[in-house]
Amino acid sequence: MEEATTTEQPKRARKLGRIAVYIFAAVGLLFSVFIAVMALREPPPETHTIDAAEAIEGVMTRNYGKYSETQRGWLYVDEESHRTYLVTVVQQKKVEGKEGDELYLVASGNAVESNSGSDSFYGVFQLRYRDGQLYEYSDPRRPSGVDPVTPERVHFEALSAHVWGWVVKTISTETGEGEEFTTTQNVVLAPRNEQIAVLTEFNAAFQVIGAGDCKETERRYAEWEKAQGEKKAAPAEGDGAAETAAEEEGDAEEFVPPRCTQLAWSYRTDPVTDSTFTPLYITRKPGMQGGAQTEAKTWKVMFDPKSYTYLMPEELKNVGS
């Protein structure tokens, strides 16, 4: 029995040795295959960088003309009106995109011949790499209202984890009989495919006043209302008094002074984590509309991927109508 046991031990050792050799060989083979696969894989895409100063110089020159050292801006000449505009960059931001740097900028133009800012525009631009080539997507001339867009009127916003955009404030003014309407509008824009899309527009401020400020507007309305009451309370003089009053009313409608409206809105967004667009939380601050006080109110406005717009509620669309 001792001889048989002694003979089997070397056999078992040789067998275990062969198994160990096979295991090491298999591990080595797998490691070799892994190295080969990694070697045959395509190299990671090259990330590209953008020289912001050089890129901005190219964008502005292509779209607006020559740079003026004395006026520190680009001089753009409108082909139809032949009016010259001084165009400057009021916002620029570089972010990391899929293939490297992406550059966003906003330009603002104002007519140099006019002392008033009523003739002005702004432009929005994105530079990004696609398939290794640098492309420009732009909307170089959008109306900005009664005065030029300034840096504080441009907000650069992350709308989703992959989409950045701008919220640009524009101001317009209209005058009527004894009243003035001033509207400050938020315009939300973002690159989409090969163009710049308008995602929505909503008010930032709305004001209606008559002569002077809101207080003076309300005072004049109160005086007019008092005078109307006194007219109705006055006794008729003579048989033709009522008939004469009716004729005067038919000749011309009496001017009704406006009531004061002063409304303002703010907005905020959610932090973005994926491809879902953030809602817009739009808040109307306490104010006055048609002489009556208004309370604060907040709307949650959702993004519709099909129309690629924010679905603005009617209450925010028809302010002042």
mmCIF file of C-alpha atoms in Angstrom:
data_model
loop_
_atom_site.group_PDB
_atom_site.id
_atom_site.type_symbol
_atom_site.label_atom_id
_atom_site.label_comp_id
_atom_site.label_asym_id
_atom_site.label_seq_id
_atom_site.Cartn_x
_atom_site.Cartn_y
_atom_site.Cartn_z
ATOM 1 C CA MET A 1 0.000 0.000 0.000
ATOM 2 C CA GLU A 2 2.827 2.420 0.755
ATOM 3 C CA GLU A 3 4.352 1.870 -2.735
ATOM 4 C CA ALA A 4 1.026 2.616 -4.521
ATOM 5 C CA THR A 5 0.555 5.860 -2.591
ATOM 6 C CA THR A 6 4.078 6.955 -3.368
ATOM 7 C CA THR A 7 3.575 6.307 -7.086
ATOM 8 C CA GLU A 8 0.266 8.275 -7.313
ATOM 9 C CA GLN A 9 1.623 11.463 -5.740
ATOM 10 C CA PRO A 10 3.975 12.366 -8.654
ATOM 11 C CA LYS A 11 1.152 11.661 -11.109
ATOM 12 C CA ARG A 12 -1.213 14.011 -9.253
ATOM 13 C CA ALA A 13 1.477 16.692 -9.103
ATOM 14 C CA ARG A 14 2.136 16.383 -12.834
ATOM 15 C CA LYS A 15 -1.600 16.634 -13.531
ATOM 16 C CA LEU A 16 -1.978 19.776 -11.386
ATOM 17 C CA GLY A 17 1.038 21.259 -13.114
ATOM 18 C CA ARG A 18 -0.497 20.682 -16.539
ATOM 19 C CA ILE A 19 -3.757 22.320 -15.383
ATOM 20 C CA ALA A 20 -1.855 25.353 -14.123
ATOM 21 C CA VAL A 21 -0.024 25.596 -17.449
ATOM 22 C CA TYR A 22 -3.353 25.474 -19.338
ATOM 23 C CA ILE A 23 -4.843 28.186 -17.110
ATOM 24 C CA PHE A 24 -1.875 30.478 -17.592
ATOM 25 C CA ALA A 25 -1.935 29.813 -21.331
ATOM 26 C CA ALA A 26 -5.650 30.634 -21.505
ATOM 27 C CA VAL A 27 -5.152 33.830 -19.518
ATOM 28 C CA GLY A 28 -2.286 34.807 -21.758
ATOM 29 C CA LEU A 29 -4.359 34.107 -24.864
ATOM 30 C CA LEU A 30 -7.252 36.215 -23.553
ATOM 31 C CA PHE A 31 -4.885 39.042 -22.705
ATOM 32 C CA SER A 32 -3.361 38.881 -26.205
ATOM 33 C CA VAL A 33 -6.824 38.976 -27.775
ATOM 34 C CA PHE A 34 -7.747 41.985 -25.602
ATOM 35 C CA ILE A 35 -4.601 43.839 -26.661
ATOM 36 C CA ALA A 36 -5.309 43.058 -30.327
ATOM 37 C CA VAL A 37 -8.907 44.250 -30.065
ATOM 38 C CA MET A 38 -7.840 47.467 -28.383
ATOM 39 C CA ALA A 39 -5.218 48.023 -31.086
ATOM 40 C CA LEU A 40 -7.773 47.517 -33.867
ATOM 41 C CA ARG A 41 -10.347 49.872 -32.304
ATOM 42 C CA GLU A 42 -10.725 53.331 -33.828
ATOM 43 C CA PRO A 43 -8.817 55.978 -31.922
ATOM 44 C CA PRO A 44 -10.942 58.337 -29.781
ATOM 45 C CA PRO A 45 -12.259 61.340 -31.715
ATOM 46 C CA GLU A 46 -9.937 64.296 -31.772
ATOM 47 C CA THR A 47 -11.109 67.228 -29.683
ATOM 48 C CA HIS A 48 -10.788 70.606 -31.340
ATOM 49 C CA THR A 49 -10.097 73.958 -29.761
ATOM 50 C CA ILE A 50 -11.250 77.390 -30.896
ATOM 51 C CA ASP A 51 -9.152 80.535 -30.650
ATOM 52 C CA ALA A 52 -11.956 82.861 -29.504
ATOM 53 C CA ALA A 53 -10.321 86.127 -30.597
ATOM 54 C CA GLU A 54 -9.498 84.819 -34.068
ATOM 55 C CA ALA A 55 -12.903 83.192 -34.491
ATOM 56 C CA ILE A 56 -14.805 86.319 -33.435
ATOM 57 C CA GLU A 57 -12.762 88.444 -35.817
ATOM 58 C CA GLY A 58 -13.713 86.114 -38.673
ATOM 59 C CA VAL A 59 -17.421 85.920 -37.771
ATOM 60 C CA MET A 60 -17.836 89.675 -37.363
ATOM 61 C CA THR A 61 -15.905 90.546 -40.517
ATOM 62 C CA ARG A 62 -17.857 88.057 -42.632
ATOM 63 C CA ASN A 63 -21.207 89.307 -41.395
ATOM 64 C CA TYR A 64 -20.675 93.033 -40.801
ATOM 65 C CA GLY A 65 -17.601 94.299 -42.619
ATOM 66 C CA LYS A 66 -14.403 95.999 -41.523
ATOM 67 C CA TYR A 67 -13.350 96.707 -37.973
ATOM 68 C CA SER A 68 -12.881 100.366 -36.985
ATOM 69 C CA GLU A 69 -10.054 100.963 -34.538
ATOM 70 C CA THR A 70 -11.294 104.473 -33.766
ATOM 71 C CA GLN A 71 -14.886 103.404 -33.034
ATOM 72 C CA ARG A 72 -13.922 100.018 -31.601
ATOM 73 C CA GLY A 73 -16.458 98.037 -33.561
ATOM 74 C CA TRP A 74 -17.386 96.706 -36.986
ATOM 75 C CA LEU A 75 -19.006 99.077 -39.483
ATOM 76 C CA TYR A 76 -21.951 97.449 -41.210
ATOM 77 C CA VAL A 77 -23.625 99.208 -44.172
ATOM 78 C CA ASP A 78 -27.223 98.234 -44.903
ATOM 79 C CA GLU A 79 -27.664 97.516 -48.617
ATOM 80 C CA GLU A 80 -31.198 98.943 -48.776
ATOM 81 C CA SER A 81 -31.051 102.033 -46.571
ATOM 82 C CA HIS A 82 -27.307 102.597 -47.001
ATOM 83 C CA ARG A 83 -27.253 103.428 -43.306
ATOM 84 C CA THR A 84 -24.082 102.616 -41.394
ATOM 85 C CA TYR A 85 -24.212 100.718 -38.098
ATOM 86 C CA LEU A 86 -21.568 100.265 -35.443
ATOM 87 C CA VAL A 87 -21.642 96.617 -34.346
ATOM 88 C CA THR A 88 -19.967 95.312 -31.183
ATOM 89 C CA VAL A 89 -19.822 91.982 -29.362
ATOM 90 C CA VAL A 90 -21.866 92.148 -26.154
ATOM 91 C CA GLN A 91 -21.681 88.483 -25.084
ATOM 92 C CA GLN A 92 -19.342 85.569 -25.740
ATOM 93 C CA LYS A 93 -19.038 82.153 -24.130
ATOM 94 C CA LYS A 94 -17.028 79.046 -24.941
ATOM 95 C CA VAL A 95 -18.289 75.622 -23.782
ATOM 96 C CA GLU A 96 -17.220 72.019 -24.310
ATOM 97 C CA GLY A 97 -19.163 70.222 -27.043
ATOM 98 C CA LYS A 98 -19.175 66.726 -28.535
ATOM 99 C CA GLU A 99 -16.148 67.334 -30.769
ATOM 100 C CA GLY A 100 -14.466 70.089 -28.805
ATOM 101 C CA ASP A 101 -15.008 73.780 -28.211
ATOM 102 C CA GLU A 102 -18.257 75.534 -29.078
ATOM 103 C CA LEU A 103 -18.322 79.325 -29.206
ATOM 104 C CA TYR A 104 -21.487 81.378 -28.654
ATOM 105 C CA LEU A 105 -21.707 85.123 -29.137
ATOM 106 C CA VAL A 106 -24.197 87.982 -29.419
ATOM 107 C CA ALA A 107 -23.533 91.163 -31.409
ATOM 108 C CA SER A 108 -25.374 94.482 -31.116
ATOM 109 C CA GLY A 109 -25.649 97.123 -33.834
ATOM 110 C CA ASN A 110 -26.741 100.758 -33.688
ATOM 111 C CA ALA A 111 -27.014 103.354 -36.457
ATOM 112 C CA VAL A 112 -24.101 105.787 -36.231
ATOM 113 C CA GLU A 113 -25.964 108.628 -38.006
ATOM 114 C CA SER A 114 -28.777 108.768 -35.456
ATOM 115 C CA ASN A 115 -28.647 110.073 -31.914
ATOM 116 C CA SER A 116 -31.667 107.947 -31.006
ATOM 117 C CA GLY A 117 -31.383 104.213 -30.568
ATOM 118 C CA SER A 118 -34.640 103.485 -32.375
ATOM 119 C CA ASP A 119 -32.848 101.897 -35.320
ATOM 120 C CA SER A 120 -30.869 98.986 -33.872
ATOM 121 C CA PHE A 121 -30.495 95.216 -34.187
ATOM 122 C CA TYR A 122 -28.693 92.260 -32.684
ATOM 123 C CA GLY A 123 -27.213 89.032 -34.031
ATOM 124 C CA VAL A 124 -26.673 85.582 -32.474
ATOM 125 C CA PHE A 125 -23.961 83.133 -33.533
ATOM 126 C CA GLN A 126 -22.701 79.656 -32.718
ATOM 127 C CA LEU A 127 -19.440 78.113 -33.923
ATOM 128 C CA ARG A 128 -19.047 74.367 -33.461
ATOM 129 C CA TYR A 129 -17.185 71.425 -34.955
ATOM 130 C CA ARG A 130 -19.006 68.760 -36.935
ATOM 131 C CA ASP A 131 -17.134 65.846 -38.490
ATOM 132 C CA GLY A 132 -13.901 67.674 -37.838
ATOM 133 C CA GLN A 133 -14.955 70.875 -39.645
ATOM 134 C CA LEU A 134 -15.793 74.196 -37.977
ATOM 135 C CA TYR A 135 -19.248 75.493 -38.913
ATOM 136 C CA GLU A 136 -21.040 78.772 -38.229
ATOM 137 C CA TYR A 137 -24.775 78.909 -37.419
ATOM 138 C CA SER A 138 -26.218 82.368 -37.143
ATOM 139 C CA ASP A 139 -29.044 84.870 -37.267
ATOM 140 C CA PRO A 140 -27.068 88.072 -37.826
ATOM 141 C CA ARG A 141 -29.822 90.686 -37.826
ATOM 142 C CA ARG A 142 -32.821 90.659 -35.481
ATOM 143 C CA PRO A 143 -34.742 93.813 -34.388
ATOM 144 C CA SER A 144 -33.871 94.919 -30.860
ATOM 145 C CA GLY A 145 -36.506 97.622 -30.338
ATOM 146 C CA VAL A 146 -36.007 101.210 -29.277
ATOM 147 C CA ASP A 147 -32.378 100.865 -28.224
ATOM 148 C CA PRO A 148 -29.408 98.531 -28.728
ATOM 149 C CA VAL A 149 -28.988 95.292 -26.823
ATOM 150 C CA THR A 150 -26.462 95.727 -24.006
ATOM 151 C CA PRO A 151 -24.494 93.010 -22.115
ATOM 152 C CA GLU A 152 -26.833 93.077 -19.095
ATOM 153 C CA ARG A 153 -29.773 92.291 -21.391
ATOM 154 C CA VAL A 154 -28.274 88.972 -22.549
ATOM 155 C CA HIS A 155 -28.417 85.806 -20.428
ATOM 156 C CA PHE A 156 -26.660 82.620 -21.563
ATOM 157 C CA GLU A 157 -28.660 79.628 -20.335
ATOM 158 C CA ALA A 158 -28.206 75.835 -20.215
ATOM 159 C CA LEU A 159 -31.543 74.612 -21.585
ATOM 160 C CA SER A 160 -30.557 70.935 -21.478
ATOM 161 C CA ALA A 161 -27.360 68.981 -20.913
ATOM 162 C CA HIS A 162 -26.571 69.342 -24.628
ATOM 163 C CA VAL A 163 -28.257 72.611 -25.647
ATOM 164 C CA TRP A 164 -27.257 76.123 -24.658
ATOM 165 C CA GLY A 165 -29.221 79.200 -25.646
ATOM 166 C CA TRP A 166 -29.755 82.892 -25.055
ATOM 167 C CA VAL A 167 -32.470 84.953 -23.403
ATOM 168 C CA VAL A 168 -32.275 88.414 -24.979
ATOM 169 C CA LYS A 169 -34.316 91.391 -23.772
ATOM 170 C CA THR A 170 -35.737 93.766 -26.386
ATOM 171 C CA ILE A 171 -37.677 96.974 -25.663
ATOM 172 C CA SER A 172 -40.458 98.476 -27.798
ATOM 173 C CA THR A 173 -42.511 101.625 -27.281
ATOM 174 C CA GLU A 174 -45.849 102.679 -28.800
ATOM 175 C CA THR A 175 -47.696 105.927 -28.284
ATOM 176 C CA GLY A 176 -51.424 106.531 -28.550
ATOM 177 C CA GLU A 177 -53.754 109.386 -27.697
ATOM 178 C CA GLY A 178 -52.415 110.618 -24.372
ATOM 179 C CA GLU A 179 -50.759 107.332 -23.436
ATOM 180 C CA GLU A 180 -47.535 105.392 -23.950
ATOM 181 C CA PHE A 181 -47.023 101.612 -24.013
ATOM 182 C CA THR A 182 -43.570 100.188 -23.205
ATOM 183 C CA THR A 183 -42.929 96.462 -23.521
ATOM 184 C CA THR A 184 -39.745 94.634 -22.536
ATOM 185 C CA GLN A 185 -39.715 91.218 -24.158
ATOM 186 C CA ASN A 186 -37.629 88.115 -23.379
ATOM 187 C CA VAL A 187 -36.669 86.268 -26.568
ATOM 188 C CA VAL A 188 -35.387 82.704 -26.043
ATOM 189 C CA LEU A 189 -33.130 81.469 -28.860
ATOM 190 C CA ALA A 190 -31.000 78.357 -29.349
ATOM 191 C CA PRO A 191 -29.148 76.591 -32.180
ATOM 192 C CA ARG A 192 -31.123 73.846 -33.875
ATOM 193 C CA ASN A 193 -29.777 71.780 -36.766
ATOM 194 C CA GLU A 194 -28.215 74.400 -39.058
ATOM 195 C CA GLN A 195 -30.050 77.504 -37.874
ATOM 196 C CA ILE A 196 -30.970 79.578 -34.831
ATOM 197 C CA ALA A 197 -34.496 78.828 -33.564
ATOM 198 C CA VAL A 198 -36.803 81.046 -31.495
ATOM 199 C CA LEU A 199 -38.068 78.818 -28.680
ATOM 200 C CA THR A 200 -40.475 81.356 -27.187
ATOM 201 C CA GLU A 201 -41.066 85.002 -26.305
ATOM 202 C CA PHE A 202 -42.576 86.348 -23.086
ATOM 203 C CA ASN A 203 -42.799 89.681 -21.303
ATOM 204 C CA ALA A 204 -40.212 90.905 -18.840
ATOM 205 C CA ALA A 205 -42.037 94.197 -18.204
ATOM 206 C CA PHE A 206 -45.125 96.057 -19.462
ATOM 207 C CA GLN A 207 -46.083 99.633 -18.695
ATOM 208 C CA VAL A 208 -48.933 101.932 -19.711
ATOM 209 C CA ILE A 209 -48.870 105.529 -18.505
ATOM 210 C CA GLY A 210 -50.408 108.843 -19.527
ATOM 211 C CA ALA A 211 -48.708 112.135 -18.730
ATOM 212 C CA GLY A 212 -45.918 111.862 -16.159
ATOM 213 C CA ASP A 213 -45.465 108.760 -14.038
ATOM 214 C CA CYS A 214 -47.922 106.167 -12.734
ATOM 215 C CA LYS A 215 -49.002 108.363 -9.832
ATOM 216 C CA GLU A 216 -49.728 111.311 -12.121
ATOM 217 C CA THR A 217 -51.595 109.032 -14.545
ATOM 218 C CA GLU A 218 -53.899 107.830 -11.770
ATOM 219 C CA ARG A 219 -54.412 111.379 -10.481
ATOM 220 C CA ARG A 220 -55.555 112.598 -13.887
ATOM 221 C CA TYR A 221 -57.884 109.647 -14.270
ATOM 222 C CA ALA A 222 -59.407 110.380 -10.849
ATOM 223 C CA GLU A 223 -59.994 114.015 -11.886
ATOM 224 C CA TRP A 224 -61.671 112.909 -15.116
ATOM 225 C CA GLU A 225 -63.846 110.387 -13.251
ATOM 226 C CA LYS A 226 -64.898 113.068 -10.757
ATOM 227 C CA ALA A 227 -65.789 115.450 -13.586
ATOM 228 C CA GLN A 228 -67.904 112.744 -15.226
ATOM 229 C CA GLY A 229 -69.802 112.245 -12.001
ATOM 230 C CA GLU A 230 -70.448 115.969 -11.665
ATOM 231 C CA LYS A 231 -71.788 116.128 -15.225
ATOM 232 C CA LYS A 232 -74.286 113.373 -14.567
ATOM 233 C CA ALA A 233 -75.411 114.982 -11.302
ATOM 234 C CA ALA A 234 -75.898 118.489 -12.782
ATOM 235 C CA PRO A 235 -79.648 119.462 -13.312
ATOM 236 C CA ALA A 236 -80.854 120.040 -16.848
ATOM 237 C CA GLU A 237 -81.284 123.726 -17.798
ATOM 238 C CA GLY A 238 -84.099 124.410 -20.275
ATOM 239 C CA ASP A 239 -86.159 122.114 -22.384
ATOM 240 C CA GLY A 240 -83.388 121.529 -24.948
ATOM 241 C CA ALA A 241 -80.620 120.731 -22.487
ATOM 242 C CA ALA A 242 -80.856 116.962 -22.836
ATOM 243 C CA GLU A 243 -81.071 117.189 -26.608
ATOM 244 C CA THR A 244 -78.029 119.486 -26.780
ATOM 245 C CA ALA A 245 -75.992 117.132 -24.592
ATOM 246 C CA ALA A 246 -76.863 114.197 -26.818
ATOM 247 C CA GLU A 247 -75.805 116.159 -29.895
ATOM 248 C CA GLU A 248 -72.463 117.066 -28.318
ATOM 249 C CA GLU A 249 -71.846 113.454 -27.408
ATOM 250 C CA GLY A 250 -72.544 112.400 -30.960
ATOM 251 C CA ASP A 251 -70.216 114.997 -32.434
ATOM 252 C CA ALA A 252 -67.105 113.605 -30.802
ATOM 253 C CA GLU A 253 -66.223 110.919 -28.292
ATOM 254 C CA GLU A 254 -64.731 112.336 -25.145
ATOM 255 C CA PHE A 255 -61.116 111.335 -24.447
ATOM 256 C CA VAL A 256 -60.830 108.853 -21.587
ATOM 257 C CA PRO A 257 -57.443 109.112 -19.847
ATOM 258 C CA PRO A 258 -55.588 105.829 -19.344
ATOM 259 C CA ARG A 259 -55.200 103.928 -16.103
ATOM 260 C CA CYS A 260 -51.695 103.023 -14.965
ATOM 261 C CA THR A 261 -50.269 99.576 -15.690
ATOM 262 C CA GLN A 262 -46.899 98.544 -14.291
ATOM 263 C CA LEU A 263 -46.099 94.839 -14.511
ATOM 264 C CA ALA A 264 -42.822 92.930 -14.290
ATOM 265 C CA TRP A 265 -41.870 89.261 -14.624
ATOM 266 C CA SER A 266 -38.826 87.227 -13.670
ATOM 267 C CA TYR A 267 -37.888 83.696 -14.708
ATOM 268 C CA ARG A 268 -35.666 80.845 -13.601
ATOM 269 C CA THR A 269 -34.640 77.413 -14.916
ATOM 270 C CA ASP A 270 -33.905 74.025 -13.372
ATOM 271 C CA PRO A 271 -30.419 72.477 -13.274
ATOM 272 C CA VAL A 272 -29.986 70.320 -16.374
ATOM 273 C CA THR A 273 -28.814 66.702 -16.198
ATOM 274 C CA ASP A 274 -29.848 65.058 -19.479
ATOM 275 C CA SER A 275 -31.342 65.802 -22.893
ATOM 276 C CA THR A 276 -34.661 66.929 -21.357
ATOM 277 C CA PHE A 277 -35.214 70.674 -21.681
ATOM 278 C CA THR A 278 -35.628 72.574 -18.434
ATOM 279 C CA PRO A 279 -39.028 74.158 -17.748
ATOM 280 C CA LEU A 280 -39.251 77.929 -17.486
ATOM 281 C CA TYR A 281 -40.627 79.174 -14.179
ATOM 282 C CA ILE A 282 -42.076 82.613 -14.990
ATOM 283 C CA THR A 283 -43.178 84.759 -12.054
ATOM 284 C CA ARG A 284 -45.291 87.897 -12.265
ATOM 285 C CA LYS A 285 -44.301 90.243 -9.463
ATOM 286 C CA PRO A 286 -46.860 92.296 -7.490
ATOM 287 C CA GLY A 287 -47.832 95.299 -9.613
ATOM 288 C CA MET A 288 -50.678 97.282 -11.119
ATOM 289 C CA GLN A 289 -52.872 96.642 -14.147
ATOM 290 C CA GLY A 290 -55.501 99.141 -15.290
ATOM 291 C CA GLY A 291 -55.237 100.957 -11.976
ATOM 292 C CA ALA A 292 -55.831 97.803 -9.906
ATOM 293 C CA GLN A 293 -53.265 95.979 -7.819
ATOM 294 C CA THR A 294 -52.139 92.545 -9.028
ATOM 295 C CA GLU A 295 -50.729 89.729 -6.919
ATOM 296 C CA ALA A 296 -47.680 87.600 -7.560
ATOM 297 C CA LYS A 297 -48.190 84.463 -9.633
ATOM 298 C CA THR A 298 -45.883 81.794 -11.077
ATOM 299 C CA TRP A 299 -46.331 79.631 -14.182
ATOM 300 C CA LYS A 300 -44.378 76.465 -15.012
ATOM 301 C CA VAL A 301 -43.899 76.463 -18.782
ATOM 302 C CA MET A 302 -42.915 73.154 -20.366
ATOM 303 C CA PHE A 303 -40.920 72.534 -23.544
ATOM 304 C CA ASP A 304 -42.523 70.695 -26.468
ATOM 305 C CA PRO A 305 -39.902 68.681 -28.433
ATOM 306 C CA LYS A 306 -42.235 68.248 -31.443
ATOM 307 C CA SER A 307 -42.678 71.963 -32.120
ATOM 308 C CA TYR A 308 -39.327 72.787 -30.499
ATOM 309 C CA THR A 309 -40.978 75.586 -28.525
ATOM 310 C CA TYR A 310 -42.052 76.357 -24.988
ATOM 311 C CA LEU A 311 -45.841 76.095 -24.586
ATOM 312 C CA MET A 312 -46.672 79.550 -23.292
ATOM 313 C CA PRO A 313 -50.050 79.874 -21.482
ATOM 314 C CA GLU A 314 -52.606 82.384 -22.765
ATOM 315 C CA GLU A 315 -52.249 84.543 -19.644
ATOM 316 C CA LEU A 316 -48.650 85.272 -20.581
ATOM 317 C CA LYS A 317 -49.408 85.740 -24.292
ATOM 318 C CA ASN A 318 -52.151 88.350 -24.015
ATOM 319 C CA VAL A 319 -50.750 90.783 -21.465
ATOM 320 C CA GLY A 320 -52.078 94.273 -22.107
ATOM 321 C CA SER A 321 -54.598 93.190 -24.732
#
